[in-house]
mmCIF file of C-alpha atoms in Angstrom:
data_model
loop_
_atom_site.group_PDB
_atom_site.id
_atom_site.type_symbol
_atom_site.label_atom_id
_atom_site.label_comp_id
_atom_site.label_asym_id
_atom_site.label_seq_id
_atom_site.Cartn_x
_atom_site.Cartn_y
_atom_site.Cartn_z
ATOM 1 C CA MET R 1 -17.181 13.830 37.394
ATOM 2 C CA ARG R 2 -19.948 16.254 36.599
ATOM 3 C CA GLY R 3 -22.811 16.676 39.378
ATOM 4 C CA SER R 4 -26.400 16.612 38.816
ATOM 5 C CA ASP R 5 -28.664 19.588 38.564
ATOM 6 C CA GLU R 6 -31.949 17.683 39.601
ATOM 7 C CA ARG R 7 -33.391 18.878 42.948
ATOM 8 C CA THR R 8 -33.635 16.148 45.457
ATOM 9 C CA GLY R 9 -36.876 15.369 47.339
ATOM 10 C CA SER R 10 -37.329 16.408 50.859
ATOM 11 C CA LEU R 11 -38.274 13.457 53.196
ATOM 12 C CA PHE R 12 -39.099 15.406 56.338
ATOM 13 C CA SER R 13 -39.610 19.020 55.058
ATOM 14 C CA TYR R 14 -42.993 20.610 54.499
ATOM 15 C CA VAL R 15 -41.549 23.675 53.010
ATOM 16 C CA ASP R 16 -42.341 24.151 49.223
ATOM 17 C CA LEU R 17 -39.622 26.584 47.939
ATOM 18 C CA GLU R 18 -41.728 27.308 44.722
ATOM 19 C CA ALA R 19 -44.827 28.621 46.893
ATOM 20 C CA ARG R 20 -42.395 30.699 49.007
ATOM 21 C CA VAL R 21 -41.143 33.032 46.294
ATOM 22 C CA ARG R 22 -43.820 35.468 45.250
ATOM 23 C CA ARG R 23 -45.252 35.299 41.859
ATOM 24 C CA ASP R 24 -44.117 38.871 40.759
ATOM 25 C CA HIS R 25 -40.578 38.400 42.026
ATOM 26 C CA PRO R 26 -37.893 39.482 39.360
ATOM 27 C CA LEU R 27 -35.838 36.574 40.053
ATOM 28 C CA ARG R 28 -38.595 34.259 38.534
ATOM 29 C CA VAL R 29 -38.040 35.867 35.149
ATOM 30 C CA ILE R 30 -34.298 35.993 35.497
ATOM 31 C CA ARG R 31 -34.187 32.280 36.389
ATOM 32 C CA GLU R 32 -36.397 31.458 33.342
ATOM 33 C CA ILE R 33 -33.919 33.170 31.053
ATOM 34 C CA VAL R 34 -30.819 31.587 32.888
ATOM 35 C CA ASN R 35 -32.378 28.192 32.615
ATOM 36 C CA ALA R 36 -33.148 28.357 29.143
ATOM 37 C CA ALA R 37 -29.554 29.583 28.283
ATOM 38 C CA LEU R 38 -28.011 26.739 30.575
ATOM 39 C CA VAL R 39 -29.889 24.120 28.482
ATOM 40 C CA GLY R 40 -28.128 25.189 25.248
ATOM 41 C CA MET R 41 -24.654 25.006 27.077
ATOM 42 C CA ASP R 42 -25.053 21.297 28.056
ATOM 43 C CA GLY R 43 -22.327 20.314 25.695
ATOM 44 C CA ASP R 44 -20.028 22.970 26.682
ATOM 45 C CA PHE R 45 -20.186 21.810 30.380
ATOM 46 C CA ALA R 46 -19.652 17.990 29.353
ATOM 47 C CA VAL R 47 -16.442 19.038 27.826
ATOM 48 C CA LEU R 48 -15.071 20.202 31.214
ATOM 49 C CA TYR R 49 -15.942 17.057 33.081
ATOM 50 C CA ARG R 50 -14.630 13.481 32.564
ATOM 51 C CA PRO R 51 -17.746 11.098 32.702
ATOM 52 C CA GLY R 52 -17.589 8.301 35.379
ATOM 53 C CA PHE R 53 -14.448 9.565 36.763
ATOM 54 C CA GLY R 54 -14.110 10.570 40.431
ATOM 55 C CA ARG R 55 -16.844 11.969 42.771
ATOM 56 C CA PRO R 56 -19.707 13.996 41.481
ATOM 57 C CA SER R 57 -18.682 17.563 41.731
ATOM 58 C CA ILE R 58 -21.054 20.598 42.192
ATOM 59 C CA ALA R 59 -23.286 20.857 39.218
ATOM 60 C CA PRO R 60 -22.002 23.580 36.861
ATOM 61 C CA GLU R 61 -25.519 24.913 36.407
ATOM 62 C CA ARG R 62 -25.873 25.474 40.251
ATOM 63 C CA LEU R 63 -22.385 27.148 40.352
ATOM 64 C CA LEU R 64 -23.256 29.509 37.747
ATOM 65 C CA ARG R 65 -26.678 30.402 39.321
ATOM 66 C CA ALA R 66 -24.793 30.892 42.628
ATOM 67 C CA MET R 67 -22.297 33.181 40.988
ATOM 68 C CA LEU R 68 -24.850 35.324 39.478
ATOM 69 C CA LEU R 69 -26.493 35.731 43.026
ATOM 70 C CA GLN R 70 -23.192 37.055 44.405
ATOM 71 C CA ALA R 71 -23.195 39.720 41.747
ATOM 72 C CA PHE R 72 -26.956 40.498 42.071
ATOM 73 C CA TYR R 73 -26.587 41.073 45.785
ATOM 74 C CA GLY R 74 -22.875 42.391 46.071
ATOM 75 C CA ILE R 75 -21.884 39.332 48.289
ATOM 76 C CA ARG R 76 -18.080 40.241 48.996
ATOM 77 C CA SER R 77 -16.766 36.577 49.381
ATOM 78 C CA GLU R 78 -17.575 32.948 48.901
ATOM 79 C CA ARG R 79 -17.679 32.290 52.340
ATOM 80 C CA GLN R 80 -20.490 34.904 52.909
ATOM 81 C CA LEU R 81 -22.196 33.528 49.797
ATOM 82 C CA MET R 82 -22.190 29.903 51.602
ATOM 83 C CA GLU R 83 -23.539 31.325 54.694
ATOM 84 C CA ARG R 84 -26.210 33.160 53.121
ATOM 85 C CA MET R 85 -27.103 29.962 51.090
ATOM 86 C CA GLU R 86 -27.480 28.082 54.243
ATOM 87 C CA PHE R 87 -30.570 29.920 55.646
ATOM 88 C CA ASP R 88 -31.916 32.218 52.638
ATOM 89 C CA LEU R 89 -34.784 30.159 51.092
ATOM 90 C CA LEU R 90 -34.859 32.531 47.915
ATOM 91 C CA PHE R 91 -31.176 31.684 47.467
ATOM 92 C CA ARG R 92 -31.835 27.940 47.542
ATOM 93 C CA TRP R 93 -34.729 27.990 45.122
ATOM 94 C CA PHE R 94 -32.875 30.170 42.581
ATOM 95 C CA VAL R 95 -29.546 27.980 42.809
ATOM 96 C CA GLY R 96 -31.703 24.449 42.850
ATOM 97 C CA LEU R 97 -30.882 23.379 46.425
ATOM 98 C CA GLY R 98 -33.532 21.477 48.323
ATOM 99 C CA VAL R 99 -34.372 22.684 51.850
ATOM 100 C CA ASP R 100 -32.693 19.631 53.396
ATOM 101 C CA GLU R 101 -29.458 19.824 51.150
ATOM 102 C CA PRO R 102 -26.491 21.172 52.961
ATOM 103 C CA ALA R 103 -24.862 24.222 51.495
ATOM 104 C CA TRP R 104 -21.275 23.647 49.934
ATOM 105 C CA ASP R 105 -18.059 24.539 51.708
ATOM 106 C CA HIS R 106 -16.764 27.737 50.553
ATOM 107 C CA SER R 107 -13.284 26.133 49.562
ATOM 108 C CA SER R 108 -15.142 23.464 47.403
ATOM 109 C CA PHE R 109 -17.267 26.179 45.788
ATOM 110 C CA SER R 110 -14.077 28.205 44.916
ATOM 111 C CA LYS R 111 -12.211 25.415 43.576
ATOM 112 C CA ASN R 112 -15.160 24.263 41.354
ATOM 113 C CA ARG R 113 -15.894 27.930 40.240
ATOM 114 C CA ASP R 114 -12.327 28.262 38.905
ATOM 115 C CA ARG R 115 -12.974 25.512 36.581
ATOM 116 C CA LEU R 116 -15.882 27.507 34.957
ATOM 117 C CA LEU R 117 -13.845 30.552 34.843
ATOM 118 C CA GLU R 118 -10.873 28.868 32.892
ATOM 119 C CA GLY R 119 -13.439 27.333 30.433
ATOM 120 C CA GLU R 120 -14.677 30.337 28.719
ATOM 121 C CA ILE R 121 -18.157 29.648 29.964
ATOM 122 C CA ALA R 122 -18.813 33.337 30.904
ATOM 123 C CA ALA R 123 -18.624 34.407 27.387
ATOM 124 C CA LYS R 124 -20.676 31.495 26.094
ATOM 125 C CA PHE R 125 -23.275 32.073 28.782
ATOM 126 C CA LEU R 126 -23.764 35.824 27.823
ATOM 127 C CA ARG R 127 -24.083 34.880 24.137
ATOM 128 C CA ALA R 128 -26.748 32.281 25.221
ATOM 129 C CA VAL R 129 -28.614 34.742 27.059
ATOM 130 C CA LEU R 130 -28.748 37.278 24.168
ATOM 131 C CA ALA R 131 -29.452 34.529 21.641
ATOM 132 C CA GLN R 132 -32.996 33.816 23.158
ATOM 133 C CA PRO R 133 -35.718 35.159 20.839
ATOM 134 C CA ARG R 134 -37.451 37.400 23.489
ATOM 135 C CA VAL R 135 -34.253 38.907 24.421
ATOM 136 C CA LYS R 136 -32.754 39.168 20.878
ATOM 137 C CA ARG R 137 -35.736 41.329 19.841
ATOM 138 C CA LEU R 138 -34.694 44.035 22.333
ATOM 139 C CA LEU R 139 -31.327 44.381 20.774
ATOM 140 C CA SER R 140 -30.405 46.800 18.069
ATOM 141 C CA SER R 141 -28.419 45.465 15.265
ATOM 142 C CA ASP R 142 -27.236 48.813 13.723
ATOM 143 C CA HIS R 143 -26.063 50.946 16.517
ATOM 144 C CA PHE R 144 -23.490 50.238 19.058
ATOM 145 C CA SER R 145 -21.224 52.031 21.793
ATOM 146 C CA VAL R 146 -17.752 50.974 23.241
ATOM 147 C CA ASP R 147 -15.838 52.122 26.146
ATOM 148 C CA GLY R 148 -13.098 50.903 28.556
ATOM 149 C CA THR R 149 -12.507 50.994 32.469
ATOM 150 C CA LEU R 150 -9.799 50.286 34.871
ATOM 151 C CA ILE R 151 -10.238 47.287 37.301
ATOM 152 C CA GLU R 152 -7.773 47.348 39.909
ATOM 153 C CA ALA R 153 -5.720 44.236 40.338
ATOM 154 C CA TRP R 154 -5.661 42.095 43.534
ATOM 155 C CA ALA R 155 -1.885 42.944 43.927
ATOM 156 C CA SER R 156 -0.147 45.462 46.315
ATOM 157 C CA ILE R 157 2.155 48.160 45.006
ATOM 158 C CA LYS R 158 4.868 46.590 47.122
ATOM 159 C CA SER R 159 4.814 43.549 44.864
ATOM 160 C CA PHE R 160 5.942 45.766 41.951
ATOM 161 C CA ARG R 161 9.570 44.519 41.950
ATOM 162 C CA ARG R 162 12.446 44.667 39.324
ATOM 163 C CA LYS R 163 12.229 41.781 36.803
ATOM 164 C CA ASP R 164 16.002 41.278 37.221
ATOM 165 C CA GLY R 165 15.680 41.059 40.909
ATOM 166 C CA ASP R 166 18.361 43.904 41.433
ATOM 167 C CA ASP R 167 16.166 46.083 43.751
ATOM 168 C CA ASN R 168 16.719 46.271 47.387
ATOM 169 C CA ASP R 169 15.260 43.942 49.813
ATOM 170 C CA PRO R 170 12.601 45.508 52.149
ATOM 171 C CA ASP R 171 13.792 46.609 55.611
ATOM 172 C CA GLY R 172 12.360 45.079 58.622
ATOM 173 C CA ALA R 173 11.071 41.696 59.465
ATOM 174 C CA GLY R 174 7.966 39.814 58.062
ATOM 175 C CA ARG R 175 7.055 39.596 54.421
ATOM 176 C CA ASN R 176 5.029 42.679 54.660
ATOM 177 C CA ALA R 177 7.713 45.058 55.712
ATOM 178 C CA GLU R 178 8.011 48.568 54.826
ATOM 179 C CA ARG R 179 9.657 49.533 51.353
ATOM 180 C CA GLY R 180 10.591 52.868 50.173
ATOM 181 C CA PHE R 181 10.369 53.912 46.481
ATOM 182 C CA HIS R 182 11.617 57.269 46.701
ATOM 183 C CA LYS R 183 13.522 58.305 43.610
ATOM 184 C CA GLU R 184 13.178 54.845 42.175
ATOM 185 C CA LYS R 185 12.070 54.972 38.490
ATOM 186 C CA ARG R 186 9.609 52.124 37.929
ATOM 187 C CA SER R 187 7.865 51.073 34.511
ATOM 188 C CA ASN R 188 6.294 48.062 33.115
ATOM 189 C CA ASP R 189 9.342 47.385 30.992
ATOM 190 C CA THR R 190 11.779 46.836 33.859
ATOM 191 C CA HIS R 191 9.257 46.002 36.763
ATOM 192 C CA GLN R 192 6.681 43.369 37.356
ATOM 193 C CA SER R 193 4.230 42.373 40.262
ATOM 194 C CA THR R 194 5.124 39.284 42.043
ATOM 195 C CA SER R 195 1.617 38.546 43.055
ATOM 196 C CA ASP R 196 -0.107 39.156 39.802
ATOM 197 C CA PRO R 197 2.559 39.391 36.707
ATOM 198 C CA GLN R 198 -0.098 39.975 34.371
ATOM 199 C CA ALA R 199 -1.208 43.364 35.911
ATOM 200 C CA ARG R 200 0.243 46.477 34.603
ATOM 201 C CA LEU R 201 1.041 49.855 36.254
ATOM 202 C CA TYR R 202 -1.170 52.365 34.694
ATOM 203 C CA LYS R 203 -2.852 55.687 35.668
ATOM 204 C CA LYS R 204 -6.015 57.041 34.323
ATOM 205 C CA GLY R 205 -4.740 60.747 33.700
ATOM 206 C CA ASP R 206 -2.486 63.563 34.714
ATOM 207 C CA GLY R 207 -2.686 64.011 38.468
ATOM 208 C CA GLN R 208 -4.100 60.594 38.983
ATOM 209 C CA PRO R 209 -2.172 57.679 41.159
ATOM 210 C CA ALA R 210 -0.717 54.922 39.056
ATOM 211 C CA LYS R 211 -2.207 51.534 40.247
ATOM 212 C CA LEU R 212 -1.699 47.942 39.200
ATOM 213 C CA CYS R 213 -4.801 47.239 37.280
ATOM 214 C CA TYR R 214 -6.455 45.697 34.139
ATOM 215 C CA MET R 215 -8.586 47.316 31.480
ATOM 216 C CA GLY R 216 -12.219 46.236 31.033
ATOM 217 C CA HIS R 217 -14.022 46.701 27.680
ATOM 218 C CA ALA R 218 -17.809 46.556 26.964
ATOM 219 C CA LEU R 219 -19.610 46.852 23.747
ATOM 220 C CA MET R 220 -23.256 48.011 24.173
ATOM 221 C CA GLU R 221 -26.170 48.016 21.872
ATOM 222 C CA ASN R 222 -27.787 51.605 21.973
ATOM 223 C CA ARG R 223 -31.494 50.662 21.945
ATOM 224 C CA HIS R 224 -31.834 49.639 25.594
ATOM 225 C CA GLY R 225 -28.165 49.823 26.846
ATOM 226 C CA LEU R 226 -27.581 46.059 27.060
ATOM 227 C CA ALA R 227 -23.989 44.792 26.861
ATOM 228 C CA VAL R 228 -23.446 42.266 24.041
ATOM 229 C CA ASP R 229 -19.848 41.709 24.417
ATOM 230 C CA GLY R 230 -16.817 42.525 26.635
ATOM 231 C CA GLY R 231 -13.564 41.289 28.049
ATOM 232 C CA ILE R 232 -10.431 42.247 29.929
ATOM 233 C CA THR R 233 -7.050 43.142 28.556
ATOM 234 C CA GLN R 234 -3.792 44.251 30.098
ATOM 235 C CA ALA R 235 -3.727 48.156 30.841
ATOM 236 C CA THR R 236 -1.865 49.698 28.007
ATOM 237 C CA GLY R 237 -2.399 53.069 26.000
ATOM 238 C CA THR R 238 -3.578 51.085 22.947
ATOM 239 C CA GLY R 239 -5.821 48.532 24.932
ATOM 240 C CA GLU R 240 -9.027 50.247 24.197
ATOM 241 C CA GLY R 241 -8.880 50.500 20.444
ATOM 242 C CA ASP R 242 -7.331 47.051 20.150
ATOM 243 C CA ALA R 243 -10.301 45.458 22.302
ATOM 244 C CA ALA R 244 -12.779 47.497 20.340
ATOM 245 C CA LEU R 245 -11.738 45.983 17.115
ATOM 246 C CA ALA R 246 -11.663 42.640 18.467
ATOM 247 C CA MET R 247 -15.227 42.883 19.689
ATOM 248 C CA LEU R 248 -16.431 44.194 16.343
ATOM 249 C CA ASP R 249 -14.637 41.371 14.474
ATOM 250 C CA ARG R 250 -16.756 38.829 16.558
ATOM 251 C CA ARG R 251 -20.036 40.250 15.447
ATOM 252 C CA PRO R 252 -21.741 37.718 13.102
ATOM 253 C CA SER R 253 -23.217 40.604 11.048
ATOM 254 C CA ARG R 254 -21.229 42.411 8.321
ATOM 255 C CA ARG R 255 -23.909 45.360 7.620
ATOM 256 C CA ARG R 256 -22.941 48.688 8.155
ATOM 257 C CA ILE R 257 -23.218 49.908 11.743
ATOM 258 C CA THR R 258 -22.271 52.945 13.853
ATOM 259 C CA LEU R 259 -20.149 52.990 16.663
ATOM 260 C CA GLY R 260 -20.332 55.621 19.440
ATOM 261 C CA ALA R 261 -17.299 56.318 21.683
ATOM 262 C CA ASP R 262 -15.605 59.039 23.795
ATOM 263 C CA LYS R 263 -12.722 61.144 22.455
ATOM 264 C CA ALA R 264 -10.206 58.664 23.635
ATOM 265 C CA TYR R 265 -11.068 56.688 20.571
ATOM 266 C CA ASP R 266 -10.329 59.807 18.171
ATOM 267 C CA VAL R 267 -7.283 58.228 16.855
ATOM 268 C CA ARG R 268 -6.742 58.310 13.084
ATOM 269 C CA GLN R 269 -5.530 54.737 12.700
ATOM 270 C CA PHE R 270 -8.541 53.409 14.827
ATOM 271 C CA ILE R 271 -11.127 55.530 12.542
ATOM 272 C CA LYS R 272 -9.247 54.013 9.435
ATOM 273 C CA ASP R 273 -9.732 50.327 10.773
ATOM 274 C CA LEU R 274 -13.557 51.149 11.642
ATOM 275 C CA ARG R 275 -14.039 52.402 8.119
ATOM 276 C CA GLU R 276 -12.488 49.211 6.658
ATOM 277 C CA ARG R 277 -14.957 47.080 8.689
ATOM 278 C CA LYS R 278 -17.785 49.007 7.334
ATOM 279 C CA VAL R 279 -18.367 50.877 10.678
ATOM 280 C CA THR R 280 -19.367 54.559 10.877
ATOM 281 C CA PRO R 281 -17.433 56.226 13.622
ATOM 282 C CA HIS R 282 -19.718 58.353 15.857
ATOM 283 C CA ILE R 283 -16.802 59.291 18.132
ATOM 284 C CA ALA R 284 -16.331 62.374 20.347
ATOM 285 C CA VAL R 285 -13.951 64.938 19.072
ATOM 286 C CA ASP R 286 -10.879 65.319 21.064
ATOM 287 C CA GLY R 287 -10.495 68.876 21.486
ATOM 288 C CA HIS R 288 -7.234 68.870 23.593
ATOM 289 C CA LEU R 289 -4.124 70.864 22.857
ATOM 290 C CA SER R 290 -1.204 69.258 21.252
ATOM 291 C CA LYS R 291 2.201 69.502 22.646
ATOM 292 C CA THR R 292 2.757 72.536 20.507
ATOM 293 C CA GLY R 293 -0.228 74.321 21.893
ATOM 294 C CA LYS R 294 -2.448 74.030 19.034
ATOM 295 C CA PRO R 295 -5.699 72.239 18.876
ATOM 296 C CA ARG R 296 -5.416 68.489 17.802
ATOM 297 C CA VAL R 297 -6.613 67.747 14.393
ATOM 298 C CA THR R 298 -9.643 65.338 14.890
ATOM 299 C CA ALA R 299 -9.961 62.213 12.665
ATOM 300 C CA ILE R 300 -13.747 62.592 12.501
ATOM 301 C CA ASP R 301 -14.832 64.441 9.441
ATOM 302 C CA GLY R 302 -17.441 67.184 9.285
ATOM 303 C CA ARG R 303 -19.755 65.360 7.103
ATOM 304 C CA THR R 304 -20.093 62.764 9.981
ATOM 305 C CA ARG R 305 -20.529 65.149 12.827
ATOM 306 C CA CYS R 306 -23.227 67.237 10.884
ATOM 307 C CA HIS R 307 -25.637 63.978 10.631
ATOM 308 C CA ALA R 308 -28.399 63.781 13.048
ATOM 309 C CA GLY R 309 -27.381 60.070 13.973
ATOM 310 C CA TYR R 310 -24.094 61.418 15.311
ATOM 311 C CA ALA R 311 -25.863 63.584 17.888
ATOM 312 C CA VAL R 312 -28.029 60.499 19.082
ATOM 313 C CA SER R 313 -24.901 58.236 19.356
ATOM 314 C CA GLN R 314 -23.199 60.783 21.514
ATOM 315 C CA ARG R 315 -26.255 60.889 24.056
ATOM 316 C CA ARG R 316 -26.798 57.047 23.859
ATOM 317 C CA ARG R 317 -23.048 56.172 24.395
ATOM 318 C CA LYS R 318 -22.926 57.737 27.804
ATOM 319 C CA ARG R 319 -25.308 54.767 29.099
ATOM 320 C CA ILE R 320 -22.246 52.442 28.905
ATOM 321 C CA GLU R 321 -21.106 54.135 32.124
ATOM 322 C CA GLU R 322 -24.129 52.696 33.732
ATOM 323 C CA VAL R 323 -22.823 49.164 32.910
ATOM 324 C CA PHE R 324 -19.392 50.038 34.529
ATOM 325 C CA GLY R 325 -20.900 51.653 37.487
ATOM 326 C CA TRP R 326 -23.030 48.672 38.507
ATOM 327 C CA ILE R 327 -20.270 46.136 37.781
ATOM 328 C CA LYS R 328 -17.905 48.178 40.103
ATOM 329 C CA ALA R 329 -20.359 49.272 42.783
ATOM 330 C CA SER R 330 -22.959 46.508 43.103
ATOM 331 C CA ALA R 331 -21.111 43.594 41.564
ATOM 332 C CA GLY R 332 -17.883 44.391 43.619
ATOM 333 C CA MET R 333 -15.318 44.669 40.839
ATOM 334 C CA THR R 334 -13.812 47.908 41.931
ATOM 335 C CA LYS R 335 -10.755 45.792 43.176
ATOM 336 C CA VAL R 336 -11.077 42.388 41.637
ATOM 337 C CA LYS R 337 -10.322 39.387 43.880
ATOM 338 C CA LEU R 338 -8.857 37.108 41.302
ATOM 339 C CA ARG R 339 -5.556 37.117 39.580
ATOM 340 C CA GLY R 340 -4.456 36.618 35.735
ATOM 341 C CA CYS R 341 -6.237 38.018 32.669
ATOM 342 C CA ALA R 342 -8.197 34.809 31.903
ATOM 343 C CA ARG R 343 -9.827 34.583 35.335
ATOM 344 C CA VAL R 344 -10.530 38.378 35.606
ATOM 345 C CA GLY R 345 -11.957 38.384 32.257
ATOM 346 C CA ALA R 346 -14.298 35.447 32.874
ATOM 347 C CA ALA R 347 -15.538 37.222 35.916
ATOM 348 C CA PHE R 348 -16.076 40.560 34.346
ATOM 349 C CA THR R 349 -17.919 38.963 31.388
ATOM 350 C CA LEU R 350 -20.189 37.139 33.659
ATOM 351 C CA ASN R 351 -20.910 40.417 35.646
ATOM 352 C CA LEU R 352 -21.863 41.896 32.023
ATOM 353 C CA ALA R 353 -24.435 39.022 31.776
ATOM 354 C CA ALA R 354 -25.645 39.745 35.445
ATOM 355 C CA TYR R 355 -26.272 43.326 34.495
ATOM 356 C CA ASN R 356 -28.247 42.392 31.574
ATOM 357 C CA LEU R 357 -30.226 39.858 33.488
ATOM 358 C CA ILE R 358 -31.295 42.261 36.312
ATOM 359 C CA ARG R 359 -32.557 44.667 33.514
ATOM 360 C CA LEU R 360 -34.571 42.257 31.572
ATOM 361 C CA PRO R 361 -37.511 41.692 33.663
ATOM 362 C CA LYS R 362 -38.731 45.368 33.392
ATOM 363 C CA LEU R 363 -37.529 45.363 29.659
ATOM 364 C CA LEU R 364 -39.596 42.220 28.923
ATOM 365 C CA ALA R 365 -42.688 43.591 30.813
ATOM 366 C CA ALA R 366 -42.748 46.919 28.884
ATOM 367 C CA PRO R 367 -44.710 47.116 25.734
ATOM 368 C CA LEU R 368 -42.858 47.350 22.369
#
């Protein structure tokens, strides 16, 4: 049964949480935006809970606010988050806990959180934040950028075993015994992780180590650098292009737009797919040499490159690295602590929303 988001009264406490938070604190603006978005998601939350059945669970609104705090402050685990919630009045105020209410057990929080991760709540929350009128006016409707990044999976390279089970057992006692991979050819066609079967072995480039990972994708508007869509796919050579087309197809407008991207997207078929969707490709030219030693023939024509807007998109598109940098360094997604595409994707999308929220107080306060 769905829990209530109403804050209970304090019988013996004389602490006023509202008065304890200073008036110019950025979390005040963020909480207003979050609460307005959560009001519009009441129907989505109701679908996840059976009314009148079982004990009241943690209110989904409080769960989501707590997950945002975990991203804002880079808290590594749910156990540390609950410890912080026990004594930090700012955290209690933001989540909606009263001074006398006990913090949740970390295992209960994790179990209830997984329900939200599996219910596509993160993507709906991101859209609800961007749909608010004072946020929507900050967004560009004509110029966008796209990029991808690798998210290391929560799986050891030792777990990458043959699918047919024909590889040798590890030597030594214990489940974490030594295992040698010398002269053993491994690929995603013949091997699979026993810890996270959906993770794929992938390397970023020549000379880089291959790791079990996922591929995160983000679509950014170019005016203020806010993420408007995103998600996770399996790490493949065509994953970036396929995800970019999927995010563009989810855009409600069919007016002509521009899309900036790096040279990894300079693929003839991808450029063709963009033009069929009325998207002008402002993509960096891939000047690498082909296998024959000759420069690659780019799919971006000279007419597009000589346009003044192309140079602007090439400067603006680099801001998407700030999104990925914050998600990995501050929100702790360099190595994700969840398994499976659905859960990792939900956490990644929620962190995109968190990145937007930490930037909105200054953007809303700036004159137009």
